[in-house]
PDB file of C-alpha atoms and ligand atoms in Angstrom:
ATOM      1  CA  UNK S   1     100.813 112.128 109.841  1.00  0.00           C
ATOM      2  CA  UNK S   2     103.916 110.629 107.803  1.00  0.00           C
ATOM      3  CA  UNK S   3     104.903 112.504 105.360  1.00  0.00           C
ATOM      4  CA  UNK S   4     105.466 111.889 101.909  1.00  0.00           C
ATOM      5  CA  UNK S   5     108.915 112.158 100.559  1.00  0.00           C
ATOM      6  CA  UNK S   6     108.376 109.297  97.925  1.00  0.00           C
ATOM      7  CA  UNK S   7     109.960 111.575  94.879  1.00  0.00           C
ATOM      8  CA  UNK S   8     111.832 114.051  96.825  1.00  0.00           C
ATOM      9  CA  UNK S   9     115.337 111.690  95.859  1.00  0.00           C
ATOM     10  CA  UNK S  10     116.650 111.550  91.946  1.00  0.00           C
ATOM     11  CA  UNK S  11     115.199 108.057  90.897  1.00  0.00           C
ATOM     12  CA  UNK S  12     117.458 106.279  87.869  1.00  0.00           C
ATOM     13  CA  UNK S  13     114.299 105.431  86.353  1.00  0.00           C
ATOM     14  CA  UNK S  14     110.975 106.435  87.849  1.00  0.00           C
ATOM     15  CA  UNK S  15     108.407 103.562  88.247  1.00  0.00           C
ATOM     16  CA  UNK S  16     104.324 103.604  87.434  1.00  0.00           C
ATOM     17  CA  UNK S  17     102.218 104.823  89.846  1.00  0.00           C
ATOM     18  CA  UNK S  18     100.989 102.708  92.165  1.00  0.00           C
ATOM     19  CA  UNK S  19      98.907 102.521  95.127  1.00  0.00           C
ATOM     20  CA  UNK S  20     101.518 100.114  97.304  1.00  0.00           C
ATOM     21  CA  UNK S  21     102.121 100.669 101.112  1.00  0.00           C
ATOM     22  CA  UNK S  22     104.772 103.238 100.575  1.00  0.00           C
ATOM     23  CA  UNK S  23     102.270 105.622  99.026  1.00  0.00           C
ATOM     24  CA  UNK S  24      98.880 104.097 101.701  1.00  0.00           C
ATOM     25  CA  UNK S  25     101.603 104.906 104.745  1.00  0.00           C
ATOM     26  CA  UNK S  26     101.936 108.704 103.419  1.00  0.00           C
ATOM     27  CA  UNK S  27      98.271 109.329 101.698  1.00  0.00           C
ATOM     28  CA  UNK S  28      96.809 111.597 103.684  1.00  0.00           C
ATOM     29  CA  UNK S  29      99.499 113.678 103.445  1.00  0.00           C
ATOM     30  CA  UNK S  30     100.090 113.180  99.636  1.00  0.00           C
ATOM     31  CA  UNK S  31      96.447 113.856  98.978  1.00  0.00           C
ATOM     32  CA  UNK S  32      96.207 116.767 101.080  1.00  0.00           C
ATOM     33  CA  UNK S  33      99.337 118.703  99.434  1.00  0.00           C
ATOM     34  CA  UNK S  34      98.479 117.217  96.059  1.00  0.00           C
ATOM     35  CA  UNK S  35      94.615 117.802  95.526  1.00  0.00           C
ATOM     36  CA  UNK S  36      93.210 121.478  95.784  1.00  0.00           C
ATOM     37  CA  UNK S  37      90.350 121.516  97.965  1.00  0.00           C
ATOM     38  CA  UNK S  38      90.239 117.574  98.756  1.00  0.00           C
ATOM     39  CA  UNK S  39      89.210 118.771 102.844  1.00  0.00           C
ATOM     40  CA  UNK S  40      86.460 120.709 101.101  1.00  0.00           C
ATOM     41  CA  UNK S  41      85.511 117.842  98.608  1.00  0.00           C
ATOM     42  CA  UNK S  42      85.587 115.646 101.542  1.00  0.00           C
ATOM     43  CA  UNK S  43      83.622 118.089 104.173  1.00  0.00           C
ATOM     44  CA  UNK S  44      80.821 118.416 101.155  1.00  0.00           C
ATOM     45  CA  UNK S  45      80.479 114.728 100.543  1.00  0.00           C
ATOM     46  CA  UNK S  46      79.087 114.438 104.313  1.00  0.00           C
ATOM     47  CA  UNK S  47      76.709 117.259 103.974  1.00  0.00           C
ATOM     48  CA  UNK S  48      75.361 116.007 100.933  1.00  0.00           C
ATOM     49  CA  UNK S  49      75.131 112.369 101.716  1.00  0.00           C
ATOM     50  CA  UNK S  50      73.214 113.967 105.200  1.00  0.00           C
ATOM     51  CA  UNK S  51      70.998 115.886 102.317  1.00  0.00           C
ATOM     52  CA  UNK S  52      70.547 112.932 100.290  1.00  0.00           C
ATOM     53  CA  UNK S  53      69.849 109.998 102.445  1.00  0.00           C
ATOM     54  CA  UNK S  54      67.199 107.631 102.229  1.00  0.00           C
ATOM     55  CA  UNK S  55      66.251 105.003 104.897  1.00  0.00           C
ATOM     56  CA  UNK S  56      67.030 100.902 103.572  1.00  0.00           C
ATOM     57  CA  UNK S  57      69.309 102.245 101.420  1.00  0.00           C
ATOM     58  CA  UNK S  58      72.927 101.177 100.364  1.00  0.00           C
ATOM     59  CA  UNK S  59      75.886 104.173 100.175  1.00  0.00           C
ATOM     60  CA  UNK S  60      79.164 103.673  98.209  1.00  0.00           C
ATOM     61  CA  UNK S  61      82.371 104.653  98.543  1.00  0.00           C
ATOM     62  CA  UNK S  62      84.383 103.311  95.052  1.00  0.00           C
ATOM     63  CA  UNK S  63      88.052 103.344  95.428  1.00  0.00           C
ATOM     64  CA  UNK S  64      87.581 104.427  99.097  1.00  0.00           C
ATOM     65  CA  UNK S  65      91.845 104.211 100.106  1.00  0.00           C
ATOM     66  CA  UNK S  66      91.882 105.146 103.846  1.00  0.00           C
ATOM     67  CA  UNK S  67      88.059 105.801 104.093  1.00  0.00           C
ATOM     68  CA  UNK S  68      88.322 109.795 104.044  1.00  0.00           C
ATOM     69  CA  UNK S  69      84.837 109.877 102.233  1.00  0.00           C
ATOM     70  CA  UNK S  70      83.427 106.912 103.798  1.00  0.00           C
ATOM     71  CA  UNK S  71      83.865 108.845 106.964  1.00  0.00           C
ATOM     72  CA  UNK S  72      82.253 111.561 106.499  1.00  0.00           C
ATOM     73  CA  UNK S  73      79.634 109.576 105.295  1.00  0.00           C
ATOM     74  CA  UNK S  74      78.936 107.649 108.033  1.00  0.00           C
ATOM     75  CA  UNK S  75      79.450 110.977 110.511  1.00  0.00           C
ATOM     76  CA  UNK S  76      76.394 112.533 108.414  1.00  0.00           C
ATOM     77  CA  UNK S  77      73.701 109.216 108.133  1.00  0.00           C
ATOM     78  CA  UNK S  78      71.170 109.496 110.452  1.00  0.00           C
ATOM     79  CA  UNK S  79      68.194 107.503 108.358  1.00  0.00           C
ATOM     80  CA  UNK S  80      67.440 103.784 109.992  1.00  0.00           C
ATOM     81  CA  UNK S  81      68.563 100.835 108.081  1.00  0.00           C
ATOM     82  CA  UNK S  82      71.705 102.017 105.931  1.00  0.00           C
ATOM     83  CA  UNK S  83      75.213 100.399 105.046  1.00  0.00           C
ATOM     84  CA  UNK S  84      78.175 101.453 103.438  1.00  0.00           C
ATOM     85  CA  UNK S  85      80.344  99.624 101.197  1.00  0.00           C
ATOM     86  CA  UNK S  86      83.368 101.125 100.583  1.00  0.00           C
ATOM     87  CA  UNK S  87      85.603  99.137  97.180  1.00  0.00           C
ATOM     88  CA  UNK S  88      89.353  99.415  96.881  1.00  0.00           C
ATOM     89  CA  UNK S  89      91.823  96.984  95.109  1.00  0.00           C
ATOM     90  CA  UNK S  90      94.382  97.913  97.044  1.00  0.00           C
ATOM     91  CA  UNK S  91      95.002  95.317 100.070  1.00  0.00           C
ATOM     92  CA  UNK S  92      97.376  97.831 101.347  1.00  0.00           C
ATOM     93  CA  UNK S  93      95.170 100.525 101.412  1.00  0.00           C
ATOM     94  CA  UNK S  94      91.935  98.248 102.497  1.00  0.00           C
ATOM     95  CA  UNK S  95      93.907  96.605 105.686  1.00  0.00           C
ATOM     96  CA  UNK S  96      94.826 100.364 106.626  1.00  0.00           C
ATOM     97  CA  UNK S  97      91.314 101.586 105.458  1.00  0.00           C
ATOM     98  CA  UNK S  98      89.676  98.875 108.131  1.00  0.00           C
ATOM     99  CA  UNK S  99      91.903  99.922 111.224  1.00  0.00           C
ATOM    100  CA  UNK S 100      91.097 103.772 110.215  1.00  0.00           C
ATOM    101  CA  UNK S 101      87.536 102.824 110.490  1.00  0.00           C
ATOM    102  CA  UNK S 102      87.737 101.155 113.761  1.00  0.00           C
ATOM    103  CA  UNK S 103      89.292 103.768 115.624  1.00  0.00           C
ATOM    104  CA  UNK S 104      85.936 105.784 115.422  1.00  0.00           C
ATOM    105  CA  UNK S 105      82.896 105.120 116.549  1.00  0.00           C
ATOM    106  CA  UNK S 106      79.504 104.593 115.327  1.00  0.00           C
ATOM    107  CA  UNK S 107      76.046 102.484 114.647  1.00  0.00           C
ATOM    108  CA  UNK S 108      76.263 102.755 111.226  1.00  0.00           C
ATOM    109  CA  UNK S 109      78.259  99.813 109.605  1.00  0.00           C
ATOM    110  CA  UNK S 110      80.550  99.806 107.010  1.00  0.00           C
ATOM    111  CA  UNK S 111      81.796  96.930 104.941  1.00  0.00           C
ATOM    112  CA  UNK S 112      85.397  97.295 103.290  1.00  0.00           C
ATOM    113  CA  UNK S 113      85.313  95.593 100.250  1.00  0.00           C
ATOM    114  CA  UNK S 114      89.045  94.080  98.692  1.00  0.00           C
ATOM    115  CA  UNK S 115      87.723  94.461  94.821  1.00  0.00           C
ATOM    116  CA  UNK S 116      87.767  96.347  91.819  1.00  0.00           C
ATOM    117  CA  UNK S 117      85.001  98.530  91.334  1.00  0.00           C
ATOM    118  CA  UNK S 118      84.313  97.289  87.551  1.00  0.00           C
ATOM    119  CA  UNK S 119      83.005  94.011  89.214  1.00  0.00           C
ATOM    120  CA  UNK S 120      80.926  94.736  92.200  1.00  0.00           C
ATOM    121  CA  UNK S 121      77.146  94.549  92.404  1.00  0.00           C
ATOM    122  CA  UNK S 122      75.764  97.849  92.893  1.00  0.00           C
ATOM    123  CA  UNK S 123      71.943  98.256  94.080  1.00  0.00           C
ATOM    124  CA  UNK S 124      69.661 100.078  96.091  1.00  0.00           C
ATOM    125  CA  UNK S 125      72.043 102.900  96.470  1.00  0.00           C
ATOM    126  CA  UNK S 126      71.448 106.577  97.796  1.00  0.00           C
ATOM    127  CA  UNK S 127      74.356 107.721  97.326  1.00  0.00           C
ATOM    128  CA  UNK S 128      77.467 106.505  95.657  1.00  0.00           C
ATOM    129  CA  UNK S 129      80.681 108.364  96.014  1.00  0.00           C
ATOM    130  CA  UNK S 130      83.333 107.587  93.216  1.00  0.00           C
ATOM    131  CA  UNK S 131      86.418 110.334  94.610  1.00  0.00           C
ATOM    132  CA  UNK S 132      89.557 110.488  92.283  1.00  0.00           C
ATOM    133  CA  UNK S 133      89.180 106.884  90.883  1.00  0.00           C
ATOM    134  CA  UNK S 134      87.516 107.310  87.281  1.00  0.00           C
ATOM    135  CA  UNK S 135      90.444 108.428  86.413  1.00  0.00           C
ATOM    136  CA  UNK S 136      92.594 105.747  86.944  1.00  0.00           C
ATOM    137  CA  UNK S 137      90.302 102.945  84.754  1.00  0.00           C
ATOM    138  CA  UNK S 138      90.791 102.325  81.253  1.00  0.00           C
ATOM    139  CA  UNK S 139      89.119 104.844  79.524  1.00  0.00           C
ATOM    140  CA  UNK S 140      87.162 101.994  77.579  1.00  0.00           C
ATOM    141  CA  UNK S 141      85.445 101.113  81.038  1.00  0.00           C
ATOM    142  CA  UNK S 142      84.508 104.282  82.143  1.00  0.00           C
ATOM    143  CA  UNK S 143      80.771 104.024  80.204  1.00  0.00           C
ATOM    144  CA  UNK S 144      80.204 101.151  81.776  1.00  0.00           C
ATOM    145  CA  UNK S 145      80.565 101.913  85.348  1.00  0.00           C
ATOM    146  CA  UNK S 146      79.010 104.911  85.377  1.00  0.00           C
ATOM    147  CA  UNK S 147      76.026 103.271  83.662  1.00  0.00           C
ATOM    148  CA  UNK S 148      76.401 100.150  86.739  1.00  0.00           C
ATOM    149  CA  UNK S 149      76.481 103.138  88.726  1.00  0.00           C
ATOM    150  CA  UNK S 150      73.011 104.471  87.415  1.00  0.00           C
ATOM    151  CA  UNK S 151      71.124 101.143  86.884  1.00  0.00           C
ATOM    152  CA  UNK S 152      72.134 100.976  90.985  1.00  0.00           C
ATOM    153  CA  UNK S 153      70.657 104.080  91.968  1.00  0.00           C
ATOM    154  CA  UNK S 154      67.010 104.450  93.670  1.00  0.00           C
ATOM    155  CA  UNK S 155      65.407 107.343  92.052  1.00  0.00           C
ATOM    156  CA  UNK S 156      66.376 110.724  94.003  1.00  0.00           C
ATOM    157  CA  UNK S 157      69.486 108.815  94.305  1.00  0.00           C
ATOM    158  CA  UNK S 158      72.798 110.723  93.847  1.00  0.00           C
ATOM    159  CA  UNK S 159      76.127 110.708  92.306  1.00  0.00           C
ATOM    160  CA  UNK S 160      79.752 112.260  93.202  1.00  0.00           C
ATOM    161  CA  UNK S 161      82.445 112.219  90.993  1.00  0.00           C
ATOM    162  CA  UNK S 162      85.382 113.605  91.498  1.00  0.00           C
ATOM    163  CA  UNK S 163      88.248 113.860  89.055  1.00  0.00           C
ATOM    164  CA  UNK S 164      91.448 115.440  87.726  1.00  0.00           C
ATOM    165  CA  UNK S 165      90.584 116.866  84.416  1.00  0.00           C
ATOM    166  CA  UNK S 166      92.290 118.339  81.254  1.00  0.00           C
ATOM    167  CA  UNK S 167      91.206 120.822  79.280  1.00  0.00           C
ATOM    168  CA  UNK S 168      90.410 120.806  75.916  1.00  0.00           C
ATOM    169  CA  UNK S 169      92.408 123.943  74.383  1.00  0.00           C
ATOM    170  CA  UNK S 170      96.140 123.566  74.933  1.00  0.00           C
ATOM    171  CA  UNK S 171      96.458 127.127  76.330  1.00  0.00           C
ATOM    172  CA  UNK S 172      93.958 126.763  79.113  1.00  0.00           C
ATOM    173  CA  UNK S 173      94.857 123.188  80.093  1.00  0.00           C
ATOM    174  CA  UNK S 174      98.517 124.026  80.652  1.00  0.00           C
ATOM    175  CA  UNK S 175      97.660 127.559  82.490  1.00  0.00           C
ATOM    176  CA  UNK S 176      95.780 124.882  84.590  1.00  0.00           C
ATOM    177  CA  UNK S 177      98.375 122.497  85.283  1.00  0.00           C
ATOM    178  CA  UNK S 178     100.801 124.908  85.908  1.00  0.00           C
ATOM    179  CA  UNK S 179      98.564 126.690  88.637  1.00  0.00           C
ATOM    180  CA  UNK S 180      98.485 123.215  90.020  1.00  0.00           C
ATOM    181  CA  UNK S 181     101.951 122.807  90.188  1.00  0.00           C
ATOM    182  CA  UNK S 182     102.316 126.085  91.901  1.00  0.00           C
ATOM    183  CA  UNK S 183      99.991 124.812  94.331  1.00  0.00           C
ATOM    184  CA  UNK S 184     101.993 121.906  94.976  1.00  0.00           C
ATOM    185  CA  UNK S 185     105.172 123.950  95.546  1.00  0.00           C
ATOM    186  CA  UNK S 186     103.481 126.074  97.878  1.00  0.00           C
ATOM    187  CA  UNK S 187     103.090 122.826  99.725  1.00  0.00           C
ATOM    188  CA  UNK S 188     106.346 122.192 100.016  1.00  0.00           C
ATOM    189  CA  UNK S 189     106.838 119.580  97.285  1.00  0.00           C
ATOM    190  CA  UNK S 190     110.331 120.369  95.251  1.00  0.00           C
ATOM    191  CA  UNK S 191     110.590 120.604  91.624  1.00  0.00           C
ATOM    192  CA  UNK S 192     112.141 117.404  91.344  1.00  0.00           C
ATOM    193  CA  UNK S 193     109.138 116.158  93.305  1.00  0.00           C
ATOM    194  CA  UNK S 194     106.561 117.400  91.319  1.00  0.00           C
ATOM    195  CA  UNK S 195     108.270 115.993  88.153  1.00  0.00           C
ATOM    196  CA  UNK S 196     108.691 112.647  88.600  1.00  0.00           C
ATOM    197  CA  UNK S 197     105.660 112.243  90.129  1.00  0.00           C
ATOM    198  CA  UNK S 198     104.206 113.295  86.970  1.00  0.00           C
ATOM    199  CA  UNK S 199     106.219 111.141  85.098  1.00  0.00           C
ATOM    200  CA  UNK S 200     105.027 108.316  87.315  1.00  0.00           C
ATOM    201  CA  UNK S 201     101.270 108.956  86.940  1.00  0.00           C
ATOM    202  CA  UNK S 202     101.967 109.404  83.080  1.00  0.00           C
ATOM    203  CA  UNK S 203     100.877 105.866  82.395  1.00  0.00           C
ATOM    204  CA  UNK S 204      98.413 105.428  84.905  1.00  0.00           C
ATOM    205  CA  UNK S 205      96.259 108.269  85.118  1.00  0.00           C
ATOM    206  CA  UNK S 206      94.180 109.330  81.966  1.00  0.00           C
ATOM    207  CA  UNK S 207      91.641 112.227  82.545  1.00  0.00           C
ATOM    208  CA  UNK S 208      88.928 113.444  80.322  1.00  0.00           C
ATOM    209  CA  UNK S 209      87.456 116.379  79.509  1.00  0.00           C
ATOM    210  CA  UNK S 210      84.715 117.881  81.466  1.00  0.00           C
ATOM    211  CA  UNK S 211      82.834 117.292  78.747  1.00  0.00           C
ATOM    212  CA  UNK S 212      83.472 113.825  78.415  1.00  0.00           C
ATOM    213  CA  UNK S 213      82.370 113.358  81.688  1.00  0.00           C
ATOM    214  CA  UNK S 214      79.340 115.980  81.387  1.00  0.00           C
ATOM    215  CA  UNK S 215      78.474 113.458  78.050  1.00  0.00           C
ATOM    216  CA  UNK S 216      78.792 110.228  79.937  1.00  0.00           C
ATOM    217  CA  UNK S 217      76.800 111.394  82.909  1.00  0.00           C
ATOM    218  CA  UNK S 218      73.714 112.082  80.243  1.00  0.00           C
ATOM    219  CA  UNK S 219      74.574 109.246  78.307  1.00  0.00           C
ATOM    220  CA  UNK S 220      73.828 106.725  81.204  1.00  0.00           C
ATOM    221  CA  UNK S 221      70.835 108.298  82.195  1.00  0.00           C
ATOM    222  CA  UNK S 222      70.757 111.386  84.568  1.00  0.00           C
ATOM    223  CA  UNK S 223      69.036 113.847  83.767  1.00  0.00           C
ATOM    224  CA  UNK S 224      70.392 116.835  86.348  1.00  0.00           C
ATOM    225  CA  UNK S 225      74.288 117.387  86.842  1.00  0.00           C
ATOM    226  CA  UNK S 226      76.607 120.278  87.742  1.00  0.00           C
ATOM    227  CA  UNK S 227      80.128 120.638  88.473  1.00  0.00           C
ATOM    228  CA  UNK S 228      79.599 121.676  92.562  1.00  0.00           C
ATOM    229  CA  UNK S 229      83.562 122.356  92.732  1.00  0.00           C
ATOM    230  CA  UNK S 230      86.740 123.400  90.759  1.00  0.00           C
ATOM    231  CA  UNK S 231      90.045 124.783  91.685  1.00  0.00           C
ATOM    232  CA  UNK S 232      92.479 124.525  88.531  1.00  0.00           C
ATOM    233  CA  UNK S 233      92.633 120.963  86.683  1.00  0.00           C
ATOM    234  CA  UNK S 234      90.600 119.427  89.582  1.00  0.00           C
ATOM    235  CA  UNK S 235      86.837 118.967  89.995  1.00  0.00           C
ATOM    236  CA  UNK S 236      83.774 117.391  91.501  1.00  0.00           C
ATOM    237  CA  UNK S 237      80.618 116.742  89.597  1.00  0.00           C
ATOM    238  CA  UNK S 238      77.193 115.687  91.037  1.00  0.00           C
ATOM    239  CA  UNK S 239      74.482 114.472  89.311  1.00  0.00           C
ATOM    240  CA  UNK S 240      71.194 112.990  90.542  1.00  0.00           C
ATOM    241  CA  UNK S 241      68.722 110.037  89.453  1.00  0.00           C
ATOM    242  CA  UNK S 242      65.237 111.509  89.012  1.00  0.00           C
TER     243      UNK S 242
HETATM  244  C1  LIG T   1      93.268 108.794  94.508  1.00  0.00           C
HETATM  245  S1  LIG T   1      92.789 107.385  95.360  1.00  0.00           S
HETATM  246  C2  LIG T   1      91.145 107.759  95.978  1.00  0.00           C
HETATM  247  C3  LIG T   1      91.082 108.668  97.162  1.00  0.00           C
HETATM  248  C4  LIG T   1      89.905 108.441  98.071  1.00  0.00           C
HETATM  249  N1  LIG T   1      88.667 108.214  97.345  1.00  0.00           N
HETATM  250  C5  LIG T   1      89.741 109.619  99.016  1.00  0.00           C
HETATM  251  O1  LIG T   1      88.801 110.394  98.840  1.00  0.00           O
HETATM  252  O2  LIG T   1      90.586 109.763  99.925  1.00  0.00           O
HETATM  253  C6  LIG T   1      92.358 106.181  94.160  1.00  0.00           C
HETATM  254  C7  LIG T   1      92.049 104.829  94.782  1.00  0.00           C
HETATM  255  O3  LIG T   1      91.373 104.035  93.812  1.00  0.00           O
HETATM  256  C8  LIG T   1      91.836 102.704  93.928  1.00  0.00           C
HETATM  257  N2  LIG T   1      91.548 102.050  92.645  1.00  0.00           N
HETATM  258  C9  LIG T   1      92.070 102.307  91.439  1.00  0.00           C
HETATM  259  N3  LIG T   1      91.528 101.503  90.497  1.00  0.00           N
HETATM  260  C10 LIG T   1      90.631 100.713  91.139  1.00  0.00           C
HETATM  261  C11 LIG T   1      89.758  99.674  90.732  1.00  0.00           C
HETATM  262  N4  LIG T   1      89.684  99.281  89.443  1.00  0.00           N
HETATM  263  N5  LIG T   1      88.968  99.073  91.659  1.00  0.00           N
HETATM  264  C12 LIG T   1      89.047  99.439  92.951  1.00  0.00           C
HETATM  265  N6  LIG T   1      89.850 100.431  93.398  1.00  0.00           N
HETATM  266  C13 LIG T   1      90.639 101.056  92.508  1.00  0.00           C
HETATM  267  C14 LIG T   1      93.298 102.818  94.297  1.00  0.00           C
HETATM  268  O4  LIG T   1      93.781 101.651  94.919  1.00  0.00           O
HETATM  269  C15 LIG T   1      93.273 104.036  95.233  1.00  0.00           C
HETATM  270  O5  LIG T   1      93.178 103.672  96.572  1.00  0.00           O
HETATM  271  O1  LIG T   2      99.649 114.530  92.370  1.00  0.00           O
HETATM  272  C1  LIG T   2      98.961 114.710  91.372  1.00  0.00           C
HETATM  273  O2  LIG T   2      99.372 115.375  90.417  1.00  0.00           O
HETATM  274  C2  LIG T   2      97.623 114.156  91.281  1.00  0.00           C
HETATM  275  O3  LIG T   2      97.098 114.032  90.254  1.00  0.00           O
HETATM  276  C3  LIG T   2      96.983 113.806  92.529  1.00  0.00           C
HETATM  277  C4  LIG T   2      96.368 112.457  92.705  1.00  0.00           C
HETATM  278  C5  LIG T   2      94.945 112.317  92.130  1.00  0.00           C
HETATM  279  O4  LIG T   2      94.394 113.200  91.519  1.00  0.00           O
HETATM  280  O5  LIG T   2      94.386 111.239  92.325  1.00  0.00           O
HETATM  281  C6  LIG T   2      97.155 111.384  92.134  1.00  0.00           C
HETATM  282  C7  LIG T   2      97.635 110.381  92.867  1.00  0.00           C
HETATM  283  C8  LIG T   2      97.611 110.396  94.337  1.00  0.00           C
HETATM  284  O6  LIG T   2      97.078 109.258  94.817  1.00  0.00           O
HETATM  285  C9  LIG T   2      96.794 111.447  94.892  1.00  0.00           C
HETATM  286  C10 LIG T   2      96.262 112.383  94.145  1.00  0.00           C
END
């Protein structure tokens, strides 16, 4: 695995975010150090995909980068007749994403979609996995998707969302981010590292509350949710179609 030294040198001035091939060459490794909990996130997607299954059905992965999710996905469907269509708008991270895919093997297929998640059809899902991407739309299209999201869903079908979050009190959200960025230095990532990359996210990355995701979730329809994981600023939410 490559690691990711992308802020570990002073940068003059430190560019947006961006999902390029210098950070698709080093993401498992960024992800890994950067996200508490992501193999458990990941590991949990499989088991409840495998829980929530349904046969002729369509499963999502939205913003899928390498295909972590949509792996463990496809390791856990068993039900006849399913498909996978995982969604990034990166090309870099799709044309690695496909190769990652191929070096496995299995009947179930999986169709590695070059698009942006606001515009895709979704229908007939099971399950649609939406894994650190939310966060990253405009926070005037967020409704909307998860609503697409909903309409899409069979009944019984479910939803996983997983996001960076703030708080809303100022003491608790920086006790948060501060655990976080103890996490990351535990990692290995400098101070300089974990500074710039903040400042580089800044402008790209907007999280909400978890109640503005809690009243979104409602909003578009479902009608059971629960946060299934949290470790500091970082969570993943389910919620289900009835
Ligand atoms: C933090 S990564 C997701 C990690 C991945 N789901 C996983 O579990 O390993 C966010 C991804 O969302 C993609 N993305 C951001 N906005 C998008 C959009 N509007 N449409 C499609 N993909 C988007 C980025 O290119 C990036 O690959
Ligand atoms: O490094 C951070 O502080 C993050 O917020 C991690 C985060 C994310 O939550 O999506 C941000 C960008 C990287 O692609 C991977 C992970």
């Amino acid at each position: 695995m490559q690691k990711d030294s992308i802020y570990a040198a002073p940068l003059g001035e430190v560019q947006d975010f961006r999902f390029d091939d210098q950070v698709a060459d080093v993401f498992p490794d960024m992800i890994q150090r950067s996200v508490p909990g992501y193999h458990t996130i990941i590991q949990t997607i499989g088991k409840l995909t495998a829980k929530y299954q349904q046969p002729d059905s369509l499963y999502y992965d939205l913003g899928c980068s390498l295909g972590a999710a949509t792996l463990a996905m496809r390791r856990n469907l068993t039900a006849e007749n399913c498909k996978i269509i995982s969604v990034d708008n990166s090309s870099a991270m799709v044309e690695r994403c496909e190769r990652h895919l191929q070096s496995f093997r299995s009947d179930v297929p999986v169709d590695v979609q070059l698009a942006d998640i606001r515009h895709i059809d979704i229908s007939n899902a099971a399950v649609v996995v939406i894994n650190f991407t939310l966060q990253f739309l405009p926070k005037t299209d967020r409704d909307q998707l998860i609503q697409q999201i909903y309409n899409g869903l069979k009944p019984g079908g479910l939803l996983i969302l997983s996001e960076k979050f703030i708080h809303s009190q100022t003491t608790e959200n920086e006790l948060l981010i501060d655990l976080h960025h103890d996490f990351k230095r535990a990692n290995g990532y400098s101070e300089l590292e974990v500074s710039q990359k903040r400042t580089a996210l800044e402008n790209v990355m907007q999280p909400d509350t978890l109640q503005q995701h809690a009243r979104r979730l409602s909003q578009a329809g479902f009608s059971q949710q629960t946060v299934w994981f949290q470790c500091f600023n970082f969570c993943s939410m389910l919620a289900i179609k009835s």
